[in-house]
PDB file of C-alpha atoms in Angstrom:
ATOM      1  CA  UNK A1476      20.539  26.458 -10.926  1.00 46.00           C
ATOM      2  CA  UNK A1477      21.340  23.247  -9.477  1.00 50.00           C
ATOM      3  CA  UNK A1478      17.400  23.349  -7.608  1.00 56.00           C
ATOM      4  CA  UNK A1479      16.022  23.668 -11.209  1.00 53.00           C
ATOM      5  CA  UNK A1480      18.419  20.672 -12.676  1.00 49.00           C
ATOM      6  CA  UNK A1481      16.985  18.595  -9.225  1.00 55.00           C
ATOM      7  CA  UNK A1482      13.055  19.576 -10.353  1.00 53.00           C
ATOM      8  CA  UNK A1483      13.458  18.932 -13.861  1.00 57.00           C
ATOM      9  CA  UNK A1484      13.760  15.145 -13.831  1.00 57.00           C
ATOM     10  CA  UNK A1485      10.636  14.350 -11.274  1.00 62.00           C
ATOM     11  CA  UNK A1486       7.855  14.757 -12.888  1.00 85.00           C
ATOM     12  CA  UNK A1487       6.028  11.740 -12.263  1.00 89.00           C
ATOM     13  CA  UNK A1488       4.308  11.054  -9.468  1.00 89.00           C
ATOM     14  CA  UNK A1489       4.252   7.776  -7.414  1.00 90.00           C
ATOM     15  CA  UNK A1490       0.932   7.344  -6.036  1.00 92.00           C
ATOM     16  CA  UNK A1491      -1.053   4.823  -3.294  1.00 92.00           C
ATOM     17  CA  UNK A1492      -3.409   2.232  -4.996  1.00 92.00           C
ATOM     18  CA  UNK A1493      -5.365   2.274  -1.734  1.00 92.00           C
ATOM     19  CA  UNK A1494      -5.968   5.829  -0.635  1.00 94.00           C
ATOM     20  CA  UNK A1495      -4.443   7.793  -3.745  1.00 91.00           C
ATOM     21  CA  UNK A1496      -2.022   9.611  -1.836  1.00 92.00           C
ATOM     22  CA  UNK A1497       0.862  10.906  -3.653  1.00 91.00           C
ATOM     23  CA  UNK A1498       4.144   9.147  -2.541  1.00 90.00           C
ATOM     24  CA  UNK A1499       7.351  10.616  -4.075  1.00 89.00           C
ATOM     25  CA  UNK A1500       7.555  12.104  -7.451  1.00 89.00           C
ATOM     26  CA  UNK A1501       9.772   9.989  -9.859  1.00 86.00           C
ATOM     27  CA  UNK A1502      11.809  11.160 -13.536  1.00 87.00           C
ATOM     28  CA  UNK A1503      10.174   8.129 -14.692  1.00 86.00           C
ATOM     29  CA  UNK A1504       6.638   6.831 -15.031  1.00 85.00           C
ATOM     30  CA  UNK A1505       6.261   4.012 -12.496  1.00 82.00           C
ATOM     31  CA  UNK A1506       4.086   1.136 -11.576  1.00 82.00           C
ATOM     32  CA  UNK A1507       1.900   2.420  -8.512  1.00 82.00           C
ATOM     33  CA  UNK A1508       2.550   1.663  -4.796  1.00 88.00           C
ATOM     34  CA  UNK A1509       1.710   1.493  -1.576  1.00 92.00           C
ATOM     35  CA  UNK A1510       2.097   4.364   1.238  1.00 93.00           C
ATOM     36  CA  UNK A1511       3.234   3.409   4.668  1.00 94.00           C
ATOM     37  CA  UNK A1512      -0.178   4.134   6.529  1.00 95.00           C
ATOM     38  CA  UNK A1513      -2.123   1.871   4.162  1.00 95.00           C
ATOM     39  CA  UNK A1514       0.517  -1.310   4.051  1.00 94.00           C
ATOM     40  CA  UNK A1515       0.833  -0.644   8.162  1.00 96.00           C
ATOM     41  CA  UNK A1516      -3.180  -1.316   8.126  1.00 95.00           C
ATOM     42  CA  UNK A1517      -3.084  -3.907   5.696  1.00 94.00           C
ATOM     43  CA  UNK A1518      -0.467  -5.931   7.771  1.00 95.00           C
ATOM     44  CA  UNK A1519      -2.854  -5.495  10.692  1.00 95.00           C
ATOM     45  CA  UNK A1520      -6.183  -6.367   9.463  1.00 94.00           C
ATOM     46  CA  UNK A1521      -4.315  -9.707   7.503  1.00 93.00           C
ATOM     47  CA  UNK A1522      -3.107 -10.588  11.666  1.00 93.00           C
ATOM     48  CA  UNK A1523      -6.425 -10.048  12.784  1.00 91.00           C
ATOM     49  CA  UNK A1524      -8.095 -12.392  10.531  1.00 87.00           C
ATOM     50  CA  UNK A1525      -5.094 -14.751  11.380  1.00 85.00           C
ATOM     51  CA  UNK A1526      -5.341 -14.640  15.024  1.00 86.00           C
ATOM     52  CA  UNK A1527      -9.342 -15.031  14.436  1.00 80.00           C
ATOM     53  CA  UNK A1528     -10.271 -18.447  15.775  1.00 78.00           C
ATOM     54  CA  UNK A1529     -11.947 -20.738  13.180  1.00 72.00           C
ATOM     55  CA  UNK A1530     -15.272 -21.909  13.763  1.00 66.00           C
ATOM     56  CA  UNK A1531     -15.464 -25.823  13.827  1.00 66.00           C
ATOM     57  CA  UNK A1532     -18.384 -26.989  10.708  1.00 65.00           C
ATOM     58  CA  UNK A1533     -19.497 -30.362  11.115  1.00 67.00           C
ATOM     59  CA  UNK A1534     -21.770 -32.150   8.638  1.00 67.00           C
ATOM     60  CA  UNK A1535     -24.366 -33.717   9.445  1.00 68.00           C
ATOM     61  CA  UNK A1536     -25.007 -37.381   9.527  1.00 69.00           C
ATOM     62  CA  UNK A1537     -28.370 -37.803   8.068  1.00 65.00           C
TER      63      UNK A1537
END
């Protein structure tokens, strides 16, 4: 009884906007989110285009 009471309130579920994964099911419709794989590789590729050195442009002096 109390199992059914638990399951009767999720019945929306939370999913990734990246990969479309399902995250946790909710009693309420909510806005979408992000899983832990995809914000891991999100944090990694936004360092790697930070540590990226930046290429010097110089115009030219015609």
């Amino acid at each position: 009884m109390e199992e059914e009471l638990r399951n009767e309130g999720t019945d929306f579920a939370v999913v990734c906007v990246w990969c479309g994964a399902e995250i946790r099911r909710a009693s309420a419709p909510e806005t979408p989110g992000m899983c832990q794989r995809c914000f891991r590789r999100m944090c990694e590729e936004h360092a790697q285009l930070a540590a990226r050195p930046r290429a010097s442009v110089y115009a030219s002096e015609r």
